mmCIF file of C-alpha atoms and ligand atoms in Angstrom:
data_model
loop_
_atom_site.group_PDB
_atom_site.id
_atom_site.type_symbol
_atom_site.label_atom_id
_atom_site.label_comp_id
_atom_site.label_asym_id
_atom_site.label_seq_id
_atom_site.Cartn_x
_atom_site.Cartn_y
_atom_site.Cartn_z
ATOM 1 C CA MET A 1 97.186 81.728 76.772
ATOM 2 C CA PRO A 2 96.898 81.440 80.380
ATOM 3 C CA LYS A 3 95.452 84.179 82.487
ATOM 4 C CA ALA A 4 98.735 84.691 84.884
ATOM 5 C CA TRP A 5 101.154 84.810 81.456
ATOM 6 C CA PHE A 6 98.747 87.525 80.068
ATOM 7 C CA ILE A 7 98.844 89.156 83.002
ATOM 8 C CA PHE A 8 102.755 89.114 82.916
ATOM 9 C CA MET A 9 103.165 89.814 79.207
ATOM 10 C CA THR A 10 100.917 93.405 80.150
ATOM 11 C CA HIS A 11 102.171 94.457 83.341
ATOM 12 C CA ALA A 12 105.679 92.852 83.849
ATOM 13 C CA ALA A 13 107.524 96.662 84.131
ATOM 14 C CA GLU A 14 104.820 97.164 86.998
ATOM 15 C CA TYR A 15 104.637 93.879 88.445
ATOM 16 C CA PRO A 16 107.961 93.349 90.141
ATOM 17 C CA LEU A 17 106.822 89.797 91.870
ATOM 18 C CA VAL A 18 106.830 87.954 88.222
ATOM 19 C CA ALA A 19 109.489 89.895 86.778
ATOM 20 C CA MET A 20 111.580 89.014 89.416
ATOM 21 C CA GLU A 21 110.650 85.185 87.893
ATOM 22 C CA THR A 22 112.698 85.631 84.370
ATOM 23 C CA ALA A 23 115.501 86.231 87.001
ATOM 24 C CA GLY A 24 116.495 83.540 88.815
ATOM 25 C CA LYS A 25 113.217 80.523 89.622
ATOM 26 C CA THR A 26 110.891 82.363 92.589
ATOM 27 C CA VAL A 27 107.702 80.551 94.034
ATOM 28 C CA TYR A 28 105.583 82.449 96.285
ATOM 29 C CA MET A 29 103.307 79.950 97.872
ATOM 30 C CA ASP A 30 102.638 82.092 100.745
ATOM 31 C CA TYR A 31 98.753 84.034 99.404
ATOM 32 C CA ALA A 32 97.273 82.909 103.068
ATOM 33 C CA SER A 33 99.563 85.682 104.882
ATOM 34 C CA THR A 34 99.443 88.364 102.097
ATOM 35 C CA THR A 35 98.773 88.932 98.329
ATOM 36 C CA PRO A 36 100.259 91.018 95.653
ATOM 37 C CA THR A 37 98.388 93.757 94.948
ATOM 38 C CA ASP A 38 96.778 92.879 91.350
ATOM 39 C CA PRO A 39 97.866 95.142 88.632
ATOM 40 C CA ARG A 40 94.526 96.491 87.713
ATOM 41 C CA VAL A 41 93.687 97.413 91.560
ATOM 42 C CA VAL A 42 96.792 99.349 91.397
ATOM 43 C CA LYS A 43 95.822 101.185 88.433
ATOM 44 C CA ALA A 44 92.490 101.706 90.151
ATOM 45 C CA MET A 45 93.977 103.407 93.387
ATOM 46 C CA MET A 46 95.841 105.947 91.645
ATOM 47 C CA PRO A 47 93.710 108.695 91.059
ATOM 48 C CA TYR A 48 92.902 108.859 94.170
ATOM 49 C CA PHE A 49 96.410 109.745 95.560
ATOM 50 C CA THR A 50 96.646 112.920 93.531
ATOM 51 C CA GLU A 51 94.842 114.090 91.696
ATOM 52 C CA LYS A 52 91.200 113.086 93.333
ATOM 53 C CA PHE A 53 92.738 113.418 97.225
ATOM 54 C CA GLY A 54 89.568 114.848 99.299
ATOM 55 C CA ASN A 55 88.406 114.039 102.021
ATOM 56 C CA ALA A 56 85.158 112.257 102.247
ATOM 57 C CA ALA A 57 84.149 114.448 105.356
ATOM 58 C CA SER A 58 84.902 117.698 103.619
ATOM 59 C CA LEU A 59 82.070 119.768 102.293
ATOM 60 C CA HIS A 60 83.378 121.565 99.119
ATOM 61 C CA ARG A 61 83.728 119.642 95.773
ATOM 62 C CA TRP A 62 86.915 117.475 96.487
ATOM 63 C CA GLY A 63 84.443 116.113 99.542
ATOM 64 C CA ILE A 64 81.576 115.538 97.497
ATOM 65 C CA GLU A 65 83.554 113.507 94.923
ATOM 66 C CA ALA A 66 85.419 111.683 97.461
ATOM 67 C CA ARG A 67 82.037 110.711 99.603
ATOM 68 C CA GLU A 68 80.640 109.526 96.461
ATOM 69 C CA LYS A 69 83.073 107.471 95.409
ATOM 70 C CA LEU A 70 83.506 105.907 98.897
ATOM 71 C CA GLU A 71 79.737 105.415 98.967
ATOM 72 C CA GLU A 72 79.772 103.387 95.838
ATOM 73 C CA CYS A 73 82.711 101.255 97.120
ATOM 74 C CA ARG A 74 80.990 100.886 100.716
ATOM 75 C CA GLU A 75 77.879 99.402 98.480
ATOM 76 C CA ARG A 76 80.276 97.069 96.019
ATOM 77 C CA ILE A 77 81.681 95.355 98.776
ATOM 78 C CA ALA A 78 78.570 95.686 100.663
ATOM 79 C CA SER A 79 77.038 93.684 97.776
ATOM 80 C CA PHE A 80 79.775 91.186 97.329
ATOM 81 C CA ILE A 81 78.955 89.605 100.765
ATOM 82 C CA GLY A 82 75.547 90.129 100.568
ATOM 83 C CA ALA A 83 75.050 92.823 103.221
ATOM 84 C CA GLY A 84 73.391 96.319 102.868
ATOM 85 C CA ALA A 85 75.766 99.215 102.055
ATOM 86 C CA SER A 86 74.674 101.117 105.717
ATOM 87 C CA GLU A 87 75.694 97.781 107.507
ATOM 88 C CA LEU A 88 79.866 98.265 106.052
ATOM 89 C CA VAL A 89 82.137 100.250 108.506
ATOM 90 C CA PHE A 90 85.719 100.270 106.953
ATOM 91 C CA THR A 91 89.089 99.843 109.088
ATOM 92 C CA GLY A 92 92.575 99.556 108.604
ATOM 93 C CA SER A 93 92.859 95.468 108.945
ATOM 94 C CA ALA A 94 90.894 92.777 109.849
ATOM 95 C CA THR A 95 92.788 92.578 112.601
ATOM 96 C CA GLU A 96 91.255 96.163 113.748
ATOM 97 C CA SER A 97 87.666 94.563 112.803
ATOM 98 C CA ASN A 98 88.010 91.895 114.828
ATOM 99 C CA ASN A 99 89.163 93.614 117.923
ATOM 100 C CA LEU A 100 85.831 96.086 116.946
ATOM 101 C CA ALA A 101 83.631 93.065 116.375
ATOM 102 C CA ILE A 102 84.355 91.415 119.509
ATOM 103 C CA LYS A 103 85.413 94.359 121.839
ATOM 104 C CA GLY A 104 82.834 96.274 120.541
ATOM 105 C CA ALA A 105 79.827 94.396 120.567
ATOM 106 C CA ALA A 106 80.681 92.897 124.397
ATOM 107 C CA LEU A 107 81.045 96.222 125.705
ATOM 108 C CA ALA A 108 77.857 97.441 124.396
ATOM 109 C CA ASN A 109 76.221 94.147 125.933
ATOM 110 C CA ARG A 110 77.630 93.937 128.674
ATOM 111 C CA SER A 111 74.011 94.523 130.456
ATOM 112 C CA LYS A 112 73.262 90.863 129.271
ATOM 113 C CA GLY A 113 76.125 88.845 130.898
ATOM 114 C CA LYS A 114 80.179 88.287 131.246
ATOM 115 C CA HIS A 115 80.388 85.074 129.204
ATOM 116 C CA LEU A 116 82.167 84.640 125.438
ATOM 117 C CA ILE A 117 82.583 81.560 123.218
ATOM 118 C CA THR A 118 84.703 81.212 120.677
ATOM 119 C CA THR A 119 87.109 78.321 119.121
ATOM 120 C CA ALA A 120 90.875 77.208 120.203
ATOM 121 C CA ILE A 121 91.783 77.586 116.679
ATOM 122 C CA GLU A 122 91.275 81.286 116.010
ATOM 123 C CA HIS A 123 93.519 84.286 114.400
ATOM 124 C CA PRO A 124 95.395 85.481 117.092
ATOM 125 C CA SER A 125 93.371 88.692 116.312
ATOM 126 C CA VAL A 126 90.460 86.844 117.503
ATOM 127 C CA LEU A 127 91.827 84.922 120.511
ATOM 128 C CA LYS A 128 93.797 88.308 122.209
ATOM 129 C CA PRO A 129 90.735 90.443 122.442
ATOM 130 C CA PHE A 130 89.209 86.695 124.527
ATOM 131 C CA GLN A 131 92.375 86.602 126.519
ATOM 132 C CA TRP A 132 91.820 90.563 127.260
ATOM 133 C CA PHE A 133 88.320 90.086 128.101
ATOM 134 C CA GLU A 134 89.429 87.126 130.649
ATOM 135 C CA LYS A 135 91.687 89.777 132.442
ATOM 136 C CA MET A 136 88.752 92.143 132.599
ATOM 137 C CA GLY A 137 86.130 89.414 134.468
ATOM 138 C CA PHE A 138 84.638 88.271 131.738
ATOM 139 C CA GLU A 139 84.266 84.217 130.852
ATOM 140 C CA VAL A 140 85.290 83.194 127.990
ATOM 141 C CA THR A 141 84.250 79.090 126.506
ATOM 142 C CA TYR A 142 87.153 77.786 124.114
ATOM 143 C CA LEU A 143 85.745 75.225 121.943
ATOM 144 C CA PRO A 144 87.933 72.383 121.236
ATOM 145 C CA VAL A 145 87.758 71.116 117.445
ATOM 146 C CA ASP A 146 88.233 67.751 115.613
ATOM 147 C CA ARG A 147 91.401 65.954 114.299
ATOM 148 C CA TYR A 148 90.565 67.790 110.831
ATOM 149 C CA GLY A 149 89.816 71.142 112.583
ATOM 150 C CA LEU A 150 86.494 70.929 113.071
ATOM 151 C CA VAL A 151 83.817 73.087 115.262
ATOM 152 C CA ASP A 152 80.932 70.868 116.579
ATOM 153 C CA PRO A 153 78.033 72.803 115.978
ATOM 154 C CA ALA A 154 76.042 70.962 118.961
ATOM 155 C CA ALA A 155 79.115 72.112 121.206
ATOM 156 C CA VAL A 156 78.448 75.076 120.464
ATOM 157 C CA GLU A 157 74.292 74.960 121.510
ATOM 158 C CA ALA A 158 75.821 73.147 124.600
ATOM 159 C CA ALA A 159 78.198 76.132 125.489
ATOM 160 C CA ILE A 160 75.451 78.480 124.816
ATOM 161 C CA ARG A 161 74.132 80.214 128.561
ATOM 162 C CA PRO A 162 71.501 82.795 129.298
ATOM 163 C CA ASP A 163 74.513 85.180 130.122
ATOM 164 C CA THR A 164 76.334 84.350 126.721
ATOM 165 C CA ILE A 165 76.616 87.840 124.341
ATOM 166 C CA LEU A 166 78.729 86.700 121.618
ATOM 167 C CA VAL A 167 79.931 83.548 119.858
ATOM 168 C CA SER A 168 82.579 84.033 117.632
ATOM 169 C CA VAL A 169 83.759 81.065 115.103
ATOM 170 C CA MET A 170 86.068 82.131 111.567
ATOM 171 C CA HIS A 171 84.857 80.818 108.837
ATOM 172 C CA ALA A 172 88.012 78.857 107.487
ATOM 173 C CA ASN A 173 91.378 78.360 109.396
ATOM 174 C CA ASN A 174 94.257 80.437 108.239
ATOM 175 C CA GLU A 175 96.747 77.667 108.849
ATOM 176 C CA ILE A 176 94.882 74.011 107.946
ATOM 177 C CA GLY A 177 92.208 75.522 105.618
ATOM 178 C CA THR A 178 89.337 74.353 107.040
ATOM 179 C CA ILE A 179 85.974 75.697 106.025
ATOM 180 C CA GLU A 180 83.791 75.754 109.473
ATOM 181 C CA PRO A 181 79.934 74.870 109.424
ATOM 182 C CA VAL A 182 79.056 78.917 110.028
ATOM 183 C CA GLU A 183 75.587 78.342 109.006
ATOM 184 C CA GLU A 184 74.600 75.483 111.006
ATOM 185 C CA ILE A 185 76.463 77.703 113.699
ATOM 186 C CA GLY A 186 74.981 81.028 112.718
ATOM 187 C CA GLU A 187 71.660 79.579 113.296
ATOM 188 C CA ILE A 188 72.317 78.276 116.122
ATOM 189 C CA CYS A 189 72.938 81.436 117.964
ATOM 190 C CA ARG A 190 70.213 83.248 116.034
ATOM 191 C CA GLU A 191 67.519 80.763 117.723
ATOM 192 C CA LYS A 192 69.117 80.985 120.772
ATOM 193 C CA GLY A 193 69.220 85.106 120.390
ATOM 194 C CA VAL A 194 73.387 85.310 120.800
ATOM 195 C CA LEU A 195 75.544 87.129 118.671
ATOM 196 C CA PHE A 196 77.456 85.650 116.132
ATOM 197 C CA HIS A 197 80.487 86.576 114.718
ATOM 198 C CA VAL A 198 82.759 85.149 111.742
ATOM 199 C CA ASP A 199 86.284 86.324 110.894
ATOM 200 C CA ALA A 200 85.957 85.431 106.954
ATOM 201 C CA ALA A 201 89.719 87.014 106.399
ATOM 202 C CA GLN A 202 90.546 83.702 104.525
ATOM 203 C CA THR A 203 87.608 82.856 102.919
ATOM 204 C CA LEU A 204 86.280 86.291 100.831
ATOM 205 C CA GLY A 205 86.856 85.917 97.337
ATOM 206 C CA LYS A 206 87.769 82.398 97.552
ATOM 207 C CA ILE A 207 84.938 80.416 98.433
ATOM 208 C CA SER A 208 80.724 82.232 99.279
ATOM 209 C CA VAL A 209 80.781 84.466 101.551
ATOM 210 C CA ASP A 210 77.137 85.397 102.741
ATOM 211 C CA VAL A 211 76.124 87.020 105.982
ATOM 212 C CA ARG A 212 72.640 86.439 105.409
ATOM 213 C CA LYS A 213 73.176 82.787 104.749
ATOM 214 C CA MET A 214 75.676 82.462 108.099
ATOM 215 C CA LYS A 215 73.274 84.330 110.246
ATOM 216 C CA ALA A 216 76.385 86.794 110.930
ATOM 217 C CA ASP A 217 75.559 89.859 113.123
ATOM 218 C CA LEU A 218 79.062 91.050 112.696
ATOM 219 C CA LEU A 219 81.756 89.464 109.980
ATOM 220 C CA THR A 220 85.105 90.293 109.449
ATOM 221 C CA VAL A 221 87.029 91.216 106.097
ATOM 222 C CA SER A 222 90.452 92.087 104.827
ATOM 223 C CA ALA A 223 91.881 93.739 101.342
ATOM 224 C CA HIS A 224 95.101 92.192 101.295
ATOM 225 C CA LYS A 225 94.353 88.439 101.193
ATOM 226 C CA ILE A 226 92.397 89.301 98.170
ATOM 227 C CA TYR A 227 94.522 90.880 95.725
ATOM 228 C CA GLY A 228 93.610 94.531 97.355
ATOM 229 C CA PRO A 229 96.183 97.089 99.111
ATOM 230 C CA LYS A 230 97.130 96.570 102.624
ATOM 231 C CA GLY A 231 96.025 98.606 105.146
ATOM 232 C CA VAL A 232 92.238 98.277 104.858
ATOM 233 C CA GLY A 233 89.390 96.069 106.516
ATOM 234 C CA GLY A 234 86.067 96.103 106.799
ATOM 235 C CA LEU A 235 83.711 94.682 109.660
ATOM 236 C CA TYR A 236 79.982 93.718 108.241
ATOM 237 C CA ILE A 237 77.547 95.168 111.040
ATOM 238 C CA ALA A 238 73.952 93.732 110.928
ATOM 239 C CA ASP A 239 71.254 96.786 111.022
ATOM 240 C CA GLY A 240 70.122 96.858 114.723
ATOM 241 C CA VAL A 241 73.722 95.293 116.506
ATOM 242 C CA GLU A 242 75.272 97.514 119.138
ATOM 243 C CA VAL A 243 78.900 98.182 118.923
ATOM 244 C CA GLU A 244 80.820 100.221 121.462
ATOM 245 C CA PRO A 245 83.519 102.121 118.921
ATOM 246 C CA LEU A 246 87.036 101.514 120.161
ATOM 247 C CA LEU A 247 88.657 104.667 118.105
ATOM 248 C CA HIS A 248 87.196 107.978 119.350
ATOM 249 C CA GLY A 249 86.606 111.140 117.487
ATOM 250 C CA GLY A 250 85.384 113.072 114.563
ATOM 251 C CA GLY A 251 82.503 110.365 113.823
ATOM 252 C CA HIS A 252 83.412 109.371 111.106
ATOM 253 C CA GLU A 253 82.197 105.446 109.099
ATOM 254 C CA PHE A 254 78.683 106.045 111.413
ATOM 255 C CA GLY A 255 80.946 106.714 114.514
ATOM 256 C CA LEU A 256 82.424 103.195 114.762
ATOM 257 C CA ARG A 257 85.839 104.705 113.509
ATOM 258 C CA SER A 258 86.763 107.710 113.932
ATOM 259 C CA GLY A 259 89.719 108.917 111.403
ATOM 260 C CA THR A 260 89.688 109.592 107.564
ATOM 261 C CA VAL A 261 88.765 106.956 105.699
ATOM 262 C CA ASN A 262 91.934 105.530 103.004
ATOM 263 C CA LEU A 263 90.173 106.203 100.047
ATOM 264 C CA PRO A 264 92.999 104.825 98.192
ATOM 265 C CA GLY A 265 93.154 101.764 100.030
ATOM 266 C CA VAL A 266 88.842 101.567 99.901
ATOM 267 C CA VAL A 267 88.924 102.105 96.045
ATOM 268 C CA GLY A 268 91.246 99.591 96.029
ATOM 269 C CA PHE A 269 89.738 96.987 98.226
ATOM 270 C CA ALA A 270 86.420 97.510 95.700
ATOM 271 C CA GLU A 271 88.314 96.811 92.790
ATOM 272 C CA ALA A 272 89.707 93.582 94.480
ATOM 273 C CA CYS A 273 86.025 92.307 95.052
ATOM 274 C CA ARG A 274 85.121 93.480 92.035
ATOM 275 C CA ILE A 275 87.610 91.012 90.435
ATOM 276 C CA ALA A 276 87.251 88.301 92.659
ATOM 277 C CA GLU A 277 83.289 88.001 91.640
ATOM 278 C CA ARG A 278 83.877 88.050 88.101
ATOM 279 C CA GLU A 279 86.752 85.310 88.073
ATOM 280 C CA MET A 280 86.118 83.358 91.176
ATOM 281 C CA PRO A 281 83.862 80.605 89.456
ATOM 282 C CA MET A 282 86.464 79.691 87.639
ATOM 283 C CA GLU A 283 89.645 80.966 89.446
ATOM 284 C CA ALA A 284 88.662 78.555 92.459
ATOM 285 C CA GLU A 285 88.333 76.024 90.388
ATOM 286 C CA ARG A 286 91.599 75.695 88.568
ATOM 287 C CA LEU A 287 93.262 76.326 91.933
ATOM 288 C CA ARG A 288 91.266 73.564 93.430
ATOM 289 C CA LYS A 289 92.751 71.399 90.969
ATOM 290 C CA LEU A 290 96.521 72.866 91.669
ATOM 291 C CA CYS A 291 95.734 72.166 95.302
ATOM 292 C CA ALA A 292 94.950 68.914 95.190
ATOM 293 C CA ARG A 293 97.921 67.909 93.197
ATOM 294 C CA LEU A 294 99.666 69.320 95.862
ATOM 295 C CA ILE A 295 98.640 67.413 98.244
ATOM 296 C CA GLU A 296 98.488 64.643 96.364
ATOM 297 C CA GLU A 297 102.364 64.510 95.723
ATOM 298 C CA ILE A 298 103.420 65.517 98.818
ATOM 299 C CA CYS A 299 101.315 62.923 100.804
ATOM 300 C CA GLU A 300 103.329 60.385 98.470
ATOM 301 C CA ILE A 301 106.558 61.278 100.368
ATOM 302 C CA LYS A 302 106.976 59.069 103.328
ATOM 303 C CA GLY A 303 107.183 61.108 106.284
ATOM 304 C CA ALA A 304 104.273 63.838 105.002
ATOM 305 C CA HIS A 305 101.009 64.319 106.298
ATOM 306 C CA LEU A 306 97.962 66.207 105.549
ATOM 307 C CA THR A 307 96.678 68.400 108.360
ATOM 308 C CA GLY A 308 92.971 69.976 108.260
ATOM 309 C CA HIS A 309 89.894 68.366 106.539
ATOM 310 C CA PRO A 310 90.456 66.267 103.644
ATOM 311 C CA GLU A 311 87.273 67.610 101.772
ATOM 312 C CA GLU A 312 85.990 71.025 103.606
ATOM 313 C CA ARG A 313 89.079 72.859 102.925
ATOM 314 C CA LEU A 314 90.110 75.728 101.159
ATOM 315 C CA PRO A 315 90.919 75.516 97.513
ATOM 316 C CA THR A 316 94.267 77.930 98.449
ATOM 317 C CA ILE A 317 95.149 76.073 101.625
ATOM 318 C CA ALA A 318 97.759 73.383 101.163
ATOM 319 C CA SER A 319 98.930 72.095 105.056
ATOM 320 C CA PHE A 320 100.892 69.850 106.182
ATOM 321 C CA TRP A 321 102.896 68.042 109.296
ATOM 322 C CA LEU A 322 106.531 66.366 108.238
ATOM 323 C CA GLU A 323 108.199 63.607 110.018
ATOM 324 C CA PHE A 324 111.675 64.997 108.888
ATOM 325 C CA ILE A 325 112.281 68.608 109.700
ATOM 326 C CA ARG A 326 111.307 71.370 111.645
ATOM 327 C CA GLY A 327 109.156 73.925 110.221
ATOM 328 C CA GLU A 328 111.488 76.666 110.751
ATOM 329 C CA GLU A 329 113.821 74.769 108.897
ATOM 330 C CA LEU A 330 111.834 73.814 106.060
ATOM 331 C CA ILE A 331 111.198 77.266 105.614
ATOM 332 C CA LEU A 332 114.885 78.546 105.223
ATOM 333 C CA GLU A 333 115.658 75.746 102.893
ATOM 334 C CA LEU A 334 112.912 76.374 100.983
ATOM 335 C CA ASN A 335 113.877 80.405 100.628
ATOM 336 C CA GLU A 336 117.154 78.962 99.785
ATOM 337 C CA LYS A 337 115.392 77.509 96.574
ATOM 338 C CA GLY A 338 113.564 80.519 96.207
ATOM 339 C CA ILE A 339 110.138 79.959 97.677
ATOM 340 C CA ALA A 340 108.311 81.577 99.885
ATOM 341 C CA ALA A 341 105.834 79.057 102.374
ATOM 342 C CA SER A 342 104.794 79.369 105.691
ATOM 343 C CA THR A 343 104.705 77.222 108.928
ATOM 344 C CA GLY A 344 101.277 78.200 110.086
ATOM 345 C CA SER A 345 100.563 81.789 109.925
ATOM 346 C CA ALA A 346 102.522 84.843 109.358
ATOM 347 C CA CYS A 347 101.543 86.349 112.674
ATOM 348 C CA SER A 348 103.191 82.767 114.585
ATOM 349 C CA ALA A 349 106.244 82.432 112.276
ATOM 350 C CA GLY A 350 109.158 83.388 114.002
ATOM 351 C CA LYS A 351 107.973 83.270 117.899
ATOM 352 C CA LEU A 352 109.166 79.386 117.459
ATOM 353 C CA GLU A 353 106.348 78.261 119.291
ATOM 354 C CA PRO A 354 104.225 74.919 118.414
ATOM 355 C CA SER A 355 101.058 76.112 116.315
ATOM 356 C CA HIS A 356 97.763 76.687 118.764
ATOM 357 C CA VAL A 357 95.860 75.019 115.814
ATOM 358 C CA LEU A 358 97.938 72.101 114.996
ATOM 359 C CA THR A 359 98.060 71.152 118.943
ATOM 360 C CA ALA A 360 94.506 71.804 119.218
ATOM 361 C CA ILE A 361 93.637 68.946 116.490
ATOM 362 C CA GLY A 362 95.350 66.840 118.304
ATOM 363 C CA LEU A 363 99.258 66.483 117.198
ATOM 364 C CA SER A 364 101.822 66.551 120.142
ATOM 365 C CA GLU A 365 104.534 69.588 120.438
ATOM 366 C CA ALA A 366 107.165 68.341 118.299
ATOM 367 C CA GLN A 367 104.931 67.671 115.559
ATOM 368 C CA ALA A 368 103.010 70.898 116.062
ATOM 369 C CA ARG A 369 106.418 72.341 115.227
ATOM 370 C CA SER A 370 107.183 70.410 111.895
ATOM 371 C CA GLY A 371 104.073 72.387 110.149
ATOM 372 C CA LEU A 372 104.227 73.461 106.504
ATOM 373 C CA ARG A 373 101.371 75.444 104.716
ATOM 374 C CA LEU A 374 101.386 75.940 100.909
ATOM 375 C CA SER A 375 99.112 78.541 100.072
ATOM 376 C CA ILE A 376 98.514 79.426 96.208
ATOM 377 C CA GLY A 377 97.064 82.028 94.556
ATOM 378 C CA ARG A 378 96.426 83.735 91.205
ATOM 379 C CA TRP A 379 99.479 83.780 89.965
ATOM 380 C CA THR A 380 100.356 80.266 90.857
ATOM 381 C CA ASP A 381 100.361 77.324 87.797
ATOM 382 C CA GLU A 382 101.078 74.049 87.425
ATOM 383 C CA GLU A 383 105.234 74.482 86.856
ATOM 384 C CA ASP A 384 105.222 75.978 90.558
ATOM 385 C CA VAL A 385 103.299 73.190 91.837
ATOM 386 C CA GLU A 386 106.151 70.890 90.259
ATOM 387 C CA TYR A 387 108.896 72.626 91.582
ATOM 388 C CA VAL A 388 107.484 73.477 94.720
ATOM 389 C CA VAL A 389 107.041 68.882 95.322
ATOM 390 C CA GLU A 390 110.392 68.400 93.592
ATOM 391 C CA SER A 391 112.007 70.601 95.995
ATOM 392 C CA LEU A 392 110.253 68.827 98.954
ATOM 393 C CA ARG A 393 111.373 65.526 97.713
ATOM 394 C CA GLU A 394 114.490 66.743 97.696
ATOM 395 C CA ILE A 395 114.874 67.939 101.005
ATOM 396 C CA ALA A 396 113.052 64.627 102.225
ATOM 397 C CA ARG A 397 115.660 62.643 100.523
ATOM 398 C CA ARG A 398 118.808 64.094 101.750
ATOM 399 C CA ARG A 399 117.643 63.559 105.153
ATOM 400 C CA GLY A 400 116.810 59.831 104.504
ATOM 401 C CA TRP A 401 113.344 59.544 103.690
ATOM 402 C CA LYS A 402 111.446 58.792 100.073
HETATM 403 C C1 PLP B 501 95.485 87.400 107.948
HETATM 404 C C2 PLP B 501 94.056 87.172 108.915
HETATM 405 C C3 PLP B 501 93.708 88.287 109.566
HETATM 406 C C4 PLP B 501 94.544 89.224 109.908
HETATM 407 O O1 PLP B 501 94.595 90.375 108.807
HETATM 408 P P1 PLP B 501 94.978 91.633 108.909
HETATM 409 O O2 PLP B 501 94.082 92.438 107.850
HETATM 410 O O3 PLP B 501 96.754 90.694 108.684
HETATM 411 O O4 PLP B 501 94.786 92.125 110.223
HETATM 412 C C5 PLP B 501 92.605 87.942 110.556
HETATM 413 N N1 PLP B 501 92.507 86.714 110.298
HETATM 414 C C6 PLP B 501 92.320 85.662 109.930
HETATM 415 C C7 PLP B 501 91.632 84.234 109.707
HETATM 416 C C8 PLP B 501 93.359 85.494 108.708
HETATM 417 O O5 PLP B 501 93.673 85.361 107.647
#
């Protein structure tokens, strides 16, 4: 029995996304925006809302129980990324982790200088903190990418100056799936004595994420991209790296993120990591095949072009630009057919601006407005792929493209 079907059979009642499919054809292909919480994750979380509700900062038995669980989860998630338990801080999202990494590290190390380096294709939660620093009198270098979305490690090396504090490069791009050469970049940063931050929100649980191999000093992760709950993120901060907190208060999370920890959320995050760790090798292979099929068949449609790297890409993101339809229009038409897709990222959707990632890889503004991102995951099957490909063919055909 295929796994998706097995989970459906055993969890249909508590799993509306799948149950809905029995009513009318729906296909969710927007896993890069967010994933459904795995029923096994929800199950693990439940007791921590009710009987095990304690505050991990309290001294009584309820507090001790919560604290023990919190540390057990920290250990599990940290080990999944090759880190020590003392090197992981829980936050409310990858957005918060990126802000804490960039603002926190730049502020703590500002005696060194006022120069920061990032790339043109980062997530807004990375780009915006850098833009904010520019207003504060810092200088920021935004590295370009090639037509596949790759950052050149030699360009990173050339951009580093004596007053550079930090380099931030994402592990894989959330719009076009390109995997960046973070290990080479990490090596360069380590040699030059510059802090290295990696946004791994899109890669955790899909490809190997190892902070030591990347020589990362700071690394961002998020639970809701890997079948965990929304509202929980993590930031790896290597031992000895100085970071100023953004939230001041009771001193939770080693003094770096005050506020009572979201224990049910953290328990869900840990369970999501446990499942991903166990299932990743087989699941990545299954997704790679489905993704390759999506790419192959959609590229056969006249006027459809792959975006991102042909090989160095996530097994979960098939991305294109289309000559025959604008992005937003396409998303609405696909929605009519019960298909969830995205133009670029969920964050830029609705803004009607061309994607900064697609313009960075050299597309014109008009082309960058016609992006399509299909992102697949745990419950995607062959039938979904067929339905989406057929739907796109039909939309192209109606516009006179074949
Ligand atoms: C989704 C995503 C984020 C933001 O994650 P949240 O947890 O929703 O704040 C940041 N960076 C990348 C690369 C992402 O894909």
